[in-house]
Tab-separated table of C-alpha atoms in Angstrom:
chain	number	residue	atom	x	y	z
B	1	MET	CA	13.201	-35.420	-38.849
B	2	ILE	CA	14.962	-33.176	-36.382
B	3	ARG	CA	13.765	-29.596	-36.603
B	4	ALA	CA	15.951	-26.662	-35.631
B	5	PRO	CA	14.488	-24.700	-32.720
B	6	LEU	CA	12.683	-21.528	-33.678
B	7	ARG	CA	14.680	-18.384	-32.849
B	8	ARG	CA	12.678	-15.442	-31.592
B	9	LEU	CA	13.664	-12.220	-33.363
B	10	SER	CA	14.335	-9.136	-31.290
B	11	LEU	CA	12.261	-5.998	-31.780
B	12	ARG	CA	15.198	-4.347	-33.527
B	13	GLN	CA	15.676	-7.327	-35.856
B	14	ARG	CA	12.008	-7.218	-36.788
B	15	THR	CA	11.773	-3.428	-37.131
B	16	VAL	CA	14.959	-2.417	-38.939
B	17	PRO	CA	14.410	-4.619	-42.039
B	18	PHE	CA	10.894	-3.211	-42.314
B	19	LEU	CA	12.189	0.340	-42.118
B	20	HIS	CA	14.895	-0.404	-44.668
B	21	ALA	CA	12.193	-1.678	-46.971
B	22	LEU	CA	10.759	1.842	-46.962
B	23	GLN	CA	13.084	3.542	-49.386
B	24	PRO	CA	14.264	6.982	-48.173
B	25	ASP	CA	14.124	9.941	-50.517
B	26	PRO	CA	17.647	10.382	-51.997
B	27	THR	CA	17.099	14.122	-52.483
B	28	LEU	CA	16.206	14.609	-48.822
B	29	LEU	CA	19.182	12.481	-47.803
B	30	SER	CA	21.480	14.685	-49.896
B	31	GLN	CA	20.034	17.820	-48.309
B	32	THR	CA	20.391	16.258	-44.856
B	33	ALA	CA	24.050	15.476	-45.510
B	34	ASN	CA	24.645	19.061	-46.631
B	35	ILE	CA	23.084	20.466	-43.447
B	36	LEU	CA	25.090	18.067	-41.278
B	37	PHE	CA	28.247	19.253	-43.030
B	38	LEU	CA	27.423	22.840	-42.068
B	39	LEU	CA	26.600	22.005	-38.452
B	40	GLN	CA	29.797	20.008	-38.015
B	41	THR	CA	31.921	22.666	-39.709
B	42	THR	CA	30.620	25.574	-37.651
B	43	ARG	CA	31.225	24.015	-34.249
B	44	LYS	CA	33.484	26.305	-32.291
B	45	VAL	CA	37.076	25.230	-31.812
B	46	ARG	CA	37.732	24.148	-28.257
B	47	ASP	CA	40.795	25.163	-26.337
B	48	MET	CA	43.207	22.232	-26.096
B	49	ALA	CA	43.146	22.665	-22.331
B	50	ALA	CA	39.377	22.361	-22.146
B	51	PRO	CA	38.098	19.314	-20.269
B	52	THR	CA	36.550	16.417	-22.115
B	53	ARG	CA	32.818	15.861	-22.161
B	54	GLY	CA	31.051	14.458	-19.141
B	55	ARG	CA	30.538	10.781	-18.395
B	56	SER	CA	28.538	8.781	-20.894
B	57	TRP	CA	25.797	7.987	-18.347
B	58	ARG	CA	25.304	11.681	-17.699
B	59	ARG	CA	24.985	12.344	-21.423
B	60	LEU	CA	22.496	9.467	-21.679
B	61	ARG	CA	20.454	10.796	-18.763
B	62	ARG	CA	20.404	14.258	-20.321
B	63	ALA	CA	19.385	12.821	-23.716
B	64	LEU	CA	16.555	10.825	-22.123
B	65	ALA	CA	15.321	13.920	-20.298
B	66	HIS	CA	15.291	15.865	-23.562
B	67	GLY	CA	13.489	12.983	-25.253
B	68	VAL	CA	10.741	12.887	-22.621
B	69	ARG	CA	10.372	16.653	-22.772
B	70	ALA	CA	10.244	16.583	-26.576
B	71	ALA	CA	7.525	13.913	-26.474
B	72	CYS	CA	5.455	16.199	-24.262
B	73	HIS	CA	5.608	18.838	-27.003
B	74	VAL	CA	3.476	16.712	-29.272
B	75	ARG	CA	0.592	18.626	-27.709
B	76	TYR	CA	1.576	21.701	-29.741
B	77	ALA	CA	0.410	19.877	-32.849
B	78	PHE	CA	-3.068	20.344	-31.357
B	79	THR	CA	-2.816	23.532	-29.250
B	80	ALA	CA	-0.457	25.681	-31.369
B	81	ARG	CA	-1.042	24.572	-34.929
B	82	VAL	CA	0.746	26.576	-37.610
B	83	ARG	CA	-1.951	27.657	-40.028
B	84	ALA	CA	-1.699	29.731	-43.219
B	85	HIS	CA	0.610	32.722	-42.753
B	86	ASP	CA	2.728	35.200	-44.700
B	87	TRP	CA	6.176	34.936	-43.112
B	88	ILE	CA	8.204	32.691	-40.845
B	89	VAL	CA	10.930	34.545	-38.936
B	90	ALA	CA	13.800	32.711	-37.220
B	91	PHE	CA	15.838	34.590	-34.617
B	92	ASP	CA	18.275	33.976	-31.778
B	93	GLY	CA	16.576	34.933	-28.524
B	94	LYS	CA	19.931	35.292	-26.785
B	95	ARG	CA	20.750	38.201	-29.090
B	96	ALA	CA	17.438	39.858	-29.935
B	97	ARG	CA	14.456	38.619	-27.948
B	98	PRO	CA	11.078	40.359	-28.439
B	99	LEU	CA	10.124	42.748	-25.658
B	100	PRO	CA	6.993	41.956	-23.611
B	101	GLY	CA	3.913	42.896	-25.601
B	102	GLU	CA	5.945	43.615	-28.739
B	103	SER	CA	4.311	42.392	-31.944
B	104	PRO	CA	6.426	40.461	-34.473
B	105	HIS	CA	6.420	43.456	-36.832
B	106	GLN	CA	7.469	45.831	-34.035
B	107	HIS	CA	10.220	43.424	-32.995
B	108	LEU	CA	11.610	43.208	-36.528
B	109	THR	CA	11.358	46.954	-37.083
B	110	ARG	CA	13.365	47.564	-33.896
B	111	VAL	CA	16.201	45.064	-34.339
B	112	CYS	CA	16.384	45.116	-38.151
B	113	ARG	CA	17.190	48.773	-38.722
B	114	THR	CA	19.443	49.311	-41.717
B	115	ASN	CA	21.798	51.864	-43.234
B	116	ARG	CA	18.742	53.269	-45.003
B	117	PRO	CA	15.898	55.323	-43.481
B	118	GLN	CA	13.659	52.247	-43.668
B	119	SER	CA	13.988	49.135	-41.536
B	120	LEU	CA	14.428	45.777	-43.229
B	121	PRO	CA	10.765	44.654	-42.962
B	122	SER	CA	9.575	47.500	-45.171
B	123	LEU	CA	12.399	46.853	-47.653
B	124	ILE	CA	11.489	43.191	-48.178
B	125	GLY	CA	7.715	43.511	-48.006
B	126	ILE	CA	6.825	42.579	-44.415
B	127	LYS	CA	3.862	44.749	-43.406
B	128	GLU	CA	2.180	45.555	-40.097
B	129	THR	CA	-0.733	43.409	-41.236
B	130	SER	CA	1.461	40.463	-42.266
B	131	ARG	CA	0.761	37.189	-40.499
B	132	ILE	CA	4.096	36.240	-38.920
B	133	HIS	CA	5.234	33.173	-36.984
B	134	GLN	CA	8.439	33.772	-35.006
B	135	VAL	CA	10.712	30.887	-33.988
B	136	ASP	CA	13.334	31.367	-31.277
B	137	MET	CA	16.190	29.108	-32.351
B	138	SER	CA	17.974	29.530	-29.014
B	139	ARG	CA	15.458	27.262	-27.298
B	140	ARG	CA	14.067	23.856	-28.203
B	141	PHE	CA	10.848	23.919	-26.248
B	142	GLY	CA	7.892	26.103	-25.399
B	143	HIS	CA	5.376	28.365	-27.086
B	144	THR	CA	4.436	31.915	-26.074
B	145	ASP	CA	2.373	34.665	-27.648
B	146	GLU	CA	5.612	36.024	-29.184
B	147	SER	CA	7.383	32.912	-30.451
B	148	TYR	CA	7.783	29.148	-30.710
B	149	GLY	CA	10.664	27.009	-29.572
B	150	ALA	CA	12.201	24.931	-32.373
B	151	LEU	CA	10.555	21.568	-31.591
B	152	ALA	CA	7.261	23.212	-30.648
B	153	PHE	CA	7.204	24.874	-34.064
B	154	LEU	CA	7.977	21.600	-35.819
B	155	CYS	CA	5.047	19.897	-34.063
B	156	GLY	CA	2.770	22.868	-34.725
B	157	LEU	CA	3.696	22.796	-38.405
B	158	ALA	CA	2.960	19.071	-38.613
B	159	GLY	CA	-0.460	19.373	-37.002
B	160	PRO	CA	-2.429	16.359	-35.723
B	161	ALA	CA	-2.634	14.742	-39.157
B	162	GLY	CA	1.090	15.072	-39.802
B	163	LEU	CA	2.456	13.671	-36.549
B	164	ALA	CA	2.435	10.055	-37.679
B	165	ARG	CA	4.302	10.879	-40.878
B	166	LEU	CA	6.765	13.087	-38.983
B	167	ALA	CA	7.548	10.182	-36.655
B	168	SER	CA	7.764	7.627	-39.465
B	169	GLN	CA	10.088	9.833	-41.513
B	170	ALA	CA	12.312	10.300	-38.467
B	171	LEU	CA	12.474	6.511	-38.090
B	172	ILE	CA	13.313	6.089	-41.773
B	173	GLY	CA	16.001	8.748	-41.445
B	174	TYR	CA	17.470	7.012	-38.418
B	175	ALA	CA	17.363	3.570	-40.031
B	176	THR	CA	19.272	4.999	-42.994
B	177	THR	CA	21.826	7.169	-41.208
B	178	ARG	CA	21.932	5.762	-37.643
B	179	ASP	CA	22.265	9.387	-36.535
B	180	PRO	CA	19.500	10.902	-34.331
B	181	GLN	CA	20.241	14.448	-35.482
B	182	ALA	CA	20.187	13.408	-39.131
B	183	ALA	CA	16.869	11.640	-38.526
B	184	VAL	CA	15.247	14.808	-37.169
B	185	ILE	CA	16.664	16.887	-40.038
B	186	TYR	CA	15.423	14.365	-42.610
B	187	ALA	CA	11.927	14.362	-41.089
B	188	GLY	CA	11.917	18.168	-40.925
B	189	LEU	CA	12.847	18.487	-44.594
B	190	ASP	CA	10.048	16.091	-45.529
B	191	LEU	CA	7.634	18.161	-43.434
B	192	VAL	CA	8.589	21.463	-45.104
B	193	GLU	CA	8.316	19.794	-48.511
B	194	ARG	CA	4.702	18.918	-47.718
B	195	ARG	CA	3.678	22.058	-45.797
B	196	HIS	CA	5.519	24.901	-47.562
B	197	LEU	CA	2.328	26.192	-49.205
B	198	LEU	CA	1.164	27.398	-45.778
B	199	THR	CA	3.836	30.110	-46.126
B	200	GLN	CA	2.537	32.677	-48.593
B	201	CYS	CA	5.460	35.127	-48.822
B	202	GLY	CA	8.739	34.019	-47.340
B	203	PHE	CA	11.211	33.021	-44.663
B	204	LEU	CA	13.456	35.549	-42.873
B	205	THR	CA	16.257	34.432	-40.585
B	206	THR	CA	18.579	36.537	-38.453
B	207	THR	CA	20.504	33.472	-37.296
B	208	SER	CA	22.005	30.402	-38.960
B	209	SER	CA	23.739	27.076	-38.424
B	210	THR	CA	21.002	25.578	-36.260
B	211	TRP	CA	19.288	22.442	-37.498
B	212	LEU	CA	15.803	23.961	-37.823
B	213	THR	CA	17.040	27.189	-39.428
B	214	GLU	CA	18.798	25.190	-42.116
B	215	VAL	CA	15.858	22.804	-42.532
B	216	LEU	CA	13.542	25.757	-43.171
B	217	ARG	CA	16.039	27.544	-45.415
B	218	THR	CA	16.771	24.436	-47.481
B	219	GLY	CA	13.154	23.334	-47.559
B	220	PHE	CA	11.829	26.662	-48.813
B	221	LEU	CA	14.623	27.268	-51.328
B	222	THR	CA	14.102	23.870	-52.920
B	223	ALA	CA	10.291	23.832	-52.719
B	224	ARG	CA	9.228	26.496	-55.195
B	225	PRO	CA	10.560	29.582	-57.014
B	226	ASP	CA	7.933	32.109	-55.841
B	227	ILE	CA	9.087	32.507	-52.240
B	228	ASP	CA	11.499	34.969	-50.603
B	229	VAL	CA	14.250	33.457	-48.454
B	230	VAL	CA	16.225	36.202	-46.692
B	231	GLU	CA	19.147	35.853	-44.276
B	232	VAL	CA	20.517	38.723	-42.216
B	233	LEU	CA	24.193	37.797	-41.980
B	234	HIS	CA	25.515	38.177	-38.433
B	235	GLY	CA	29.215	37.466	-38.846
B	236	ALA	CA	32.067	37.361	-41.305
B	237	SER	CA	31.535	34.201	-43.345
B	238	THR	CA	34.259	31.596	-42.948
B	239	VAL	CA	35.564	29.908	-46.076
B	240	THR	CA	34.999	26.494	-44.473
B	241	ILE	CA	31.233	26.812	-44.964
B	242	ALA	CA	31.415	27.993	-48.587
B	243	PRO	CA	30.851	24.444	-49.953
B	244	TYR	CA	27.554	24.268	-48.051
B	245	PHE	CA	26.216	27.392	-49.736
B	246	ALA	CA	27.536	26.351	-53.136
B	247	ARG	CA	25.634	23.067	-52.860
B	248	LEU	CA	22.524	24.800	-51.492
B	249	HIS	CA	22.434	27.217	-54.420
B	250	GLU	CA	22.743	24.306	-56.859
B	251	LEU	CA	19.628	22.709	-55.356
B	252	SER	CA	17.586	25.913	-55.047
B	253	ARG	CA	14.545	26.799	-57.108
B	254	ALA	CA	14.070	30.147	-55.322
B	255	THR	CA	16.696	32.904	-55.282
B	256	PRO	CA	18.168	33.515	-51.805
B	257	ILE	CA	18.813	37.040	-50.554
B	258	TYR	CA	21.560	37.956	-48.085
B	259	VAL	CA	21.722	41.161	-46.032
B	260	ASN	CA	25.247	42.164	-45.042
B	261	LEU	CA	25.883	43.091	-41.410
B	262	ILE	CA	27.937	46.123	-42.481
B	263	ALA	CA	28.080	47.551	-45.983
B	264	ASP	CA	31.052	46.451	-48.114
B	265	LEU	CA	32.045	43.495	-45.928
B	266	PRO	CA	33.567	40.955	-48.380
B	267	ARG	CA	31.676	37.681	-48.824
B	268	PHE	CA	32.467	34.468	-50.656
B	269	ALA	CA	30.513	33.405	-53.721
B	270	PRO	CA	27.639	32.655	-54.076
B	271	GLN	CA	26.663	34.902	-51.130
B	272	SER	CA	28.452	37.847	-52.736
B	273	ASP	CA	26.261	37.504	-55.836
B	274	HIS	CA	22.980	37.712	-53.909
B	275	LEU	CA	23.446	40.612	-51.469
B	276	LEU	CA	20.532	42.993	-50.958
B	277	THR	CA	21.353	46.275	-52.713
B	278	ASP	CA	19.753	49.401	-54.121
B	279	GLU	CA	21.005	52.267	-56.282
B	280	ASP	CA	23.175	53.515	-53.381
B	281	GLY	CA	24.958	50.211	-52.825
B	282	GLU	CA	24.680	47.471	-50.214
B	283	ILE	CA	21.894	47.510	-47.662
B	284	ALA	CA	23.263	46.482	-44.268
B	285	CYS	CA	21.569	45.335	-41.066
B	286	ASN	CA	23.514	44.641	-37.867
B	287	ILE	CA	21.266	42.953	-35.291
B	288	ARG	CA	23.886	43.234	-32.529
B	289	LEU	CA	24.205	46.963	-33.157
B	290	TRP	CA	20.484	47.739	-32.935
B	291	GLN	CA	19.103	45.352	-30.337
B	292	ASP	CA	19.520	47.730	-27.373
B	293	ARG	CA	19.304	51.135	-29.098
B	294	LYS	CA	16.159	53.228	-29.077
B	295	GLY	CA	17.189	55.451	-31.979
B	296	ARG	CA	19.786	55.882	-34.690
B	297	ASP	CA	21.840	58.440	-32.738
B	298	VAL	CA	24.958	57.308	-30.906
B	299	ALA	CA	26.303	59.678	-28.264
B	300	ILE	CA	29.995	59.282	-27.419
B	301	PRO	CA	31.789	61.309	-24.723
B	302	ARG	CA	34.000	63.949	-26.298
B	303	ASN	CA	36.961	63.144	-24.069
B	304	LEU	CA	37.273	59.674	-25.644
B	305	PHE	CA	38.238	61.296	-28.952
B	306	GLU	CA	40.768	63.719	-27.479
B	307	THR	CA	43.515	61.118	-27.000
B	308	PRO	CA	44.317	58.279	-29.436
B	309	ALA	CA	43.346	54.978	-27.821
B	310	ILE	CA	43.241	51.227	-28.419
B	311	ALA	CA	40.007	49.219	-28.389
B	312	PHE	CA	40.960	45.710	-27.244
B	313	ILE	CA	38.294	43.194	-28.316
B	314	GLY	CA	37.997	40.417	-25.752
B	315	GLY	CA	37.244	36.939	-27.014
B	316	ALA	CA	35.130	33.949	-26.065
B	317	SER	CA	35.420	30.182	-26.394
B	318	ASN	CA	33.641	26.989	-25.387
B	319	ASP	CA	35.846	26.636	-22.332
B	320	PRO	CA	34.083	26.347	-18.968
B	321	ASP	CA	36.288	29.183	-17.703
B	322	TYR	CA	37.526	31.599	-20.365
B	323	ALA	CA	39.801	33.259	-17.803
B	324	ALA	CA	41.808	30.002	-17.645
B	325	SER	CA	41.905	29.410	-21.409
B	326	SER	CA	44.856	29.758	-23.759
B	327	TYR	CA	42.907	32.441	-25.649
B	328	PHE	CA	42.758	34.743	-22.628
B	329	ALA	CA	46.416	33.984	-21.909
B	330	LYS	CA	47.238	35.523	-25.311
B	331	GLU	CA	45.200	38.600	-24.422
B	332	ILE	CA	47.123	39.032	-21.178
B	333	ALA	CA	50.479	38.568	-22.929
B	334	LEU	CA	49.623	41.226	-25.513
B	335	LEU	CA	48.335	43.668	-22.891
B	336	LYS	CA	51.600	43.327	-20.966
B	337	ALA	CA	53.628	43.852	-24.146
B	338	LEU	CA	51.614	46.952	-25.046
B	339	ARG	CA	51.966	48.432	-21.568
B	340	ARG	CA	55.753	48.107	-21.800
B	341	ARG	CA	55.665	50.277	-24.932
B	342	LEU	CA	52.664	52.604	-24.635
B	343	SER	CA	50.992	54.817	-22.075
B	344	LEU	CA	47.914	55.726	-24.116
B	345	PRO	CA	44.473	54.405	-23.063
B	346	ILE	CA	43.598	50.757	-23.714
B	347	ARG	CA	39.844	50.125	-23.518
B	348	TYR	CA	38.945	46.478	-23.009
B	349	CYS	CA	35.677	45.249	-24.561
B	350	VAL	CA	34.552	42.156	-22.697
B	351	HIS	CA	32.666	39.619	-24.817
B	352	PRO	CA	28.893	39.784	-24.167
B	353	ALA	CA	28.615	35.973	-24.195
B	354	HIS	CA	30.243	35.822	-20.749
B	355	GLY	CA	28.102	35.873	-17.630
B	356	PRO	CA	28.313	38.698	-15.055
B	357	ASP	CA	30.683	36.850	-12.697
B	358	LEU	CA	33.118	35.922	-15.459
B	359	GLN	CA	32.960	39.425	-16.916
B	360	ALA	CA	33.862	40.869	-13.520
B	361	ARG	CA	36.867	38.534	-13.185
B	362	LEU	CA	38.107	39.288	-16.704
B	363	ILE	CA	37.760	43.028	-16.177
B	364	GLY	CA	39.626	42.754	-12.873
B	365	ARG	CA	42.518	40.966	-14.592
B	366	VAL	CA	42.881	43.490	-17.416
B	367	ARG	CA	42.492	46.501	-15.114
B	368	ALA	CA	45.424	45.220	-13.105
B	369	LEU	CA	47.455	45.663	-16.308
B	370	GLY	CA	46.283	49.232	-16.859
B	371	ALA	CA	43.390	48.623	-19.265
B	372	GLN	CA	40.038	50.321	-18.696
B	373	THR	CA	36.378	49.763	-19.533
B	374	THR	CA	34.119	52.614	-20.623
B	375	GLY	CA	30.686	51.080	-20.178
B	376	LEU	CA	29.967	51.657	-23.869
B	377	SER	CA	29.080	48.907	-26.333
B	378	THR	CA	31.874	47.260	-28.320
B	379	GLN	CA	30.779	49.108	-31.472
B	380	ASP	CA	30.903	52.476	-29.699
B	381	ASP	CA	34.338	51.733	-28.241
B	382	ILE	CA	35.567	50.931	-31.761
B	383	LEU	CA	34.144	54.193	-33.075
B	384	ALA	CA	35.968	56.161	-30.377
B	385	ALA	CA	39.379	54.421	-30.634
B	386	ARG	CA	41.818	54.801	-33.520
B	387	ILE	CA	43.383	51.341	-33.104
B	388	THR	CA	41.510	48.036	-32.712
B	389	VAL	CA	43.159	44.818	-31.514
B	390	GLY	CA	41.766	41.302	-31.096
B	391	GLY	CA	41.748	37.632	-32.084
B	392	PHE	CA	39.065	35.824	-34.091
B	393	SER	CA	36.330	38.454	-34.161
B	394	THR	CA	34.015	39.980	-36.729
B	395	SER	CA	34.393	43.230	-34.773
B	396	LEU	CA	37.914	43.566	-36.186
B	397	VAL	CA	36.569	43.555	-39.732
B	398	GLU	CA	33.864	46.056	-38.819
B	399	ALA	CA	36.536	48.298	-37.296
B	400	ALA	CA	38.562	48.201	-40.514
B	401	LEU	CA	35.482	49.237	-42.511
B	402	LEU	CA	35.027	52.135	-40.084
B	403	GLY	CA	38.475	53.504	-40.878
B	404	ARG	CA	40.345	52.063	-37.887
B	405	GLU	CA	43.836	50.526	-37.913
B	406	VAL	CA	43.321	46.858	-37.025
B	407	PHE	CA	45.732	44.262	-35.622
B	408	ALA	CA	45.111	40.568	-34.914
B	409	TYR	CA	47.009	38.035	-32.831
B	410	GLU	CA	45.133	35.160	-34.535
B	411	ASP	CA	45.430	34.293	-38.228
B	412	MET	CA	42.148	35.573	-39.690
B	413	GLY	CA	43.351	34.466	-43.122
B	414	ALA	CA	43.011	30.848	-42.031
B	415	LEU	CA	39.236	31.209	-41.711
B	416	PHE	CA	38.054	34.122	-43.808
B	417	VAL	CA	38.218	35.163	-47.450
B	418	PRO	CA	41.523	36.780	-48.541
B	419	GLU	CA	39.853	40.195	-48.875
B	420	ILE	CA	39.096	40.160	-45.152
B	421	ALA	CA	42.594	39.045	-44.156
B	422	ALA	CA	44.016	41.921	-46.219
B	423	MET	CA	42.060	44.459	-44.150
B	424	LEU	CA	44.095	43.875	-40.987
B	425	THR	CA	47.627	43.154	-39.801
B	426	PHE	CA	48.302	39.694	-38.377
B	427	THR	CA	51.528	38.953	-36.541
B	428	PRO	CA	51.852	35.638	-34.660
B	429	ASP	CA	54.676	36.870	-32.425
B	430	ILE	CA	53.234	38.920	-29.552
B	431	GLU	CA	56.301	41.139	-29.107
B	432	ALA	CA	56.506	41.909	-32.840
B	433	LEU	CA	52.766	42.612	-32.909
B	434	ALA	CA	53.123	45.040	-30.007
B	435	ASP	CA	55.899	46.835	-31.927
B	436	ASN	CA	53.607	47.164	-34.963
B	437	ILE	CA	50.798	48.551	-32.824
B	438	ALA	CA	53.126	51.068	-31.180
B	439	GLU	CA	54.242	52.318	-34.604
B	440	ALA	CA	50.625	52.648	-35.739
B	441	CYS	CA	49.733	54.601	-32.598
B	442	ALA	CA	52.470	57.107	-33.377
B	443	ALA	CA	51.176	57.471	-36.941
B	444	VAL	CA	47.489	57.999	-36.068
B	445	SER	CA	48.373	60.528	-33.375
B	446	ALA	CA	49.077	63.037	-36.148
B	447	THR	CA	45.350	63.162	-37.006
B	448	SER	CA	43.358	65.763	-35.078
B	449	PRO	CA	40.350	64.638	-32.986
B	450	GLU	CA	38.046	66.669	-35.259
B	451	ASP	CA	39.334	65.032	-38.443
B	452	ASP	CA	39.132	61.581	-36.866
B	453	PHE	CA	35.530	62.170	-35.768
B	454	ASN	CA	34.534	63.424	-39.215
B	455	LEU	CA	36.059	60.336	-40.860
B	456	VAL	CA	34.509	57.722	-38.596
B	457	SER	CA	31.102	59.423	-38.384
B	458	ALA	CA	30.819	59.527	-42.187
B	459	LEU	CA	31.682	55.822	-42.446
B	460	ALA	CA	29.303	54.898	-39.604
B	461	ARG	CA	26.501	56.744	-41.370
B	462	ARG	CA	27.137	55.060	-44.720
B	463	ARG	CA	27.874	51.531	-43.535
B	464	TYR	CA	25.737	51.227	-40.375
B	465	GLY	CA	23.101	53.955	-40.642
B	466	LEU	CA	24.290	55.493	-37.347
B	467	GLU	CA	24.323	59.224	-36.648
B	468	MET	CA	27.240	60.010	-34.342
B	469	ARG	CA	27.387	62.977	-32.005
B	470	LEU	CA	29.694	64.020	-29.172
B	471	THR	CA	28.571	64.769	-25.624
B	472	ASP	CA	30.283	66.603	-22.780
B	473	GLU	CA	29.778	63.656	-20.453
B	474	VAL	CA	33.153	62.434	-19.199
B	475	SER	CA	33.872	58.718	-19.590
B	476	PRO	CA	36.775	56.725	-18.093
B	477	GLN	CA	39.731	56.664	-20.462
């Protein structure tokens, strides 16, 4: 009898059938798919002129480096174990990093001030004595006295006994989805499902749309009903992500709570049905507003109110050089059109996401067209100007809620709920938009500086919690 030669199976051929034999949890797979939908939907739109991604070997080298570094963080399962605690707090360290020596409660009290006398921690039950673990979602690695990186926290939550299961669940997730990101999300959801009882009170996040933030949010909401899951909203919600929240609410056992970034900002359902309120209306918390302020007072030079002005909100994109993008080209075109019609001050607000060198180049370009910068924050420039102009920016919506006339050269109605689109004037043609702005400038000029200050200060107090006052310091127009 002639026997066929034995064929040696590869490691993949031997391993994958075994992993497929381990049936994945369909509920966790459904939750993973929902999170992936959100992450894919919220990716920023690239400029068509932006270059393509780097060579595949460079991406592979970078991925391998991250993999080696991530493997080194297994040590945090032993050296930084997450033990029983009251709250987990997720934040974006690029926006609101704790100060050196600042306790978690002090950090939250500083950046989470509200339009009420109390800061958010006291309103939702976070005390000075609460045991808090903070996770900086802007970094993957590392652990300090103040916070964990995302992967370091995941390993610390697993602990020595949970590492093997964490790895096996990641392998099962990968064998099922063939997607490394989905595998990590799947394993993270399984981990939270098993370890959620370590969290006694709740989960607070001031950021969203990162894989670990959504793993923790989904995991806690679906784990048990007696836990608080609170999100401080940091932008105007786009309608494209509404299906994610609708699905999340269907799966939830706990009731989520959302804190608006400015009172009365329209939200889609189901967020709109779960906003934090009291007898005086919506409670608002704007992290960007409070991160660099020592108190609730905002001092604005008196001369900025004397003449009607335009606050021009500069944008940002994923382009390597925003100054060469089509978005900035629109800004330049509109500035030129406005200068042909108006002589009143135009105050350019450069986007804080840009580095110092790029900011300097952008400011140089707009100053050549007659625009100025005041050195104030974007919010303060909006408060001091009667007209606000920009593209895709939450600042435009905030300006409308502060009583300002708002104009957009991008179609906000394509992304946001109809109530938001109705708050501003969108005109795709730059020349026609400049005509509309010129007409609005003539109309608002009839309002006295005193009446304008009284209007905007009352709205800032009610919707932000700011107390405005004028100073005699002279600022560039």
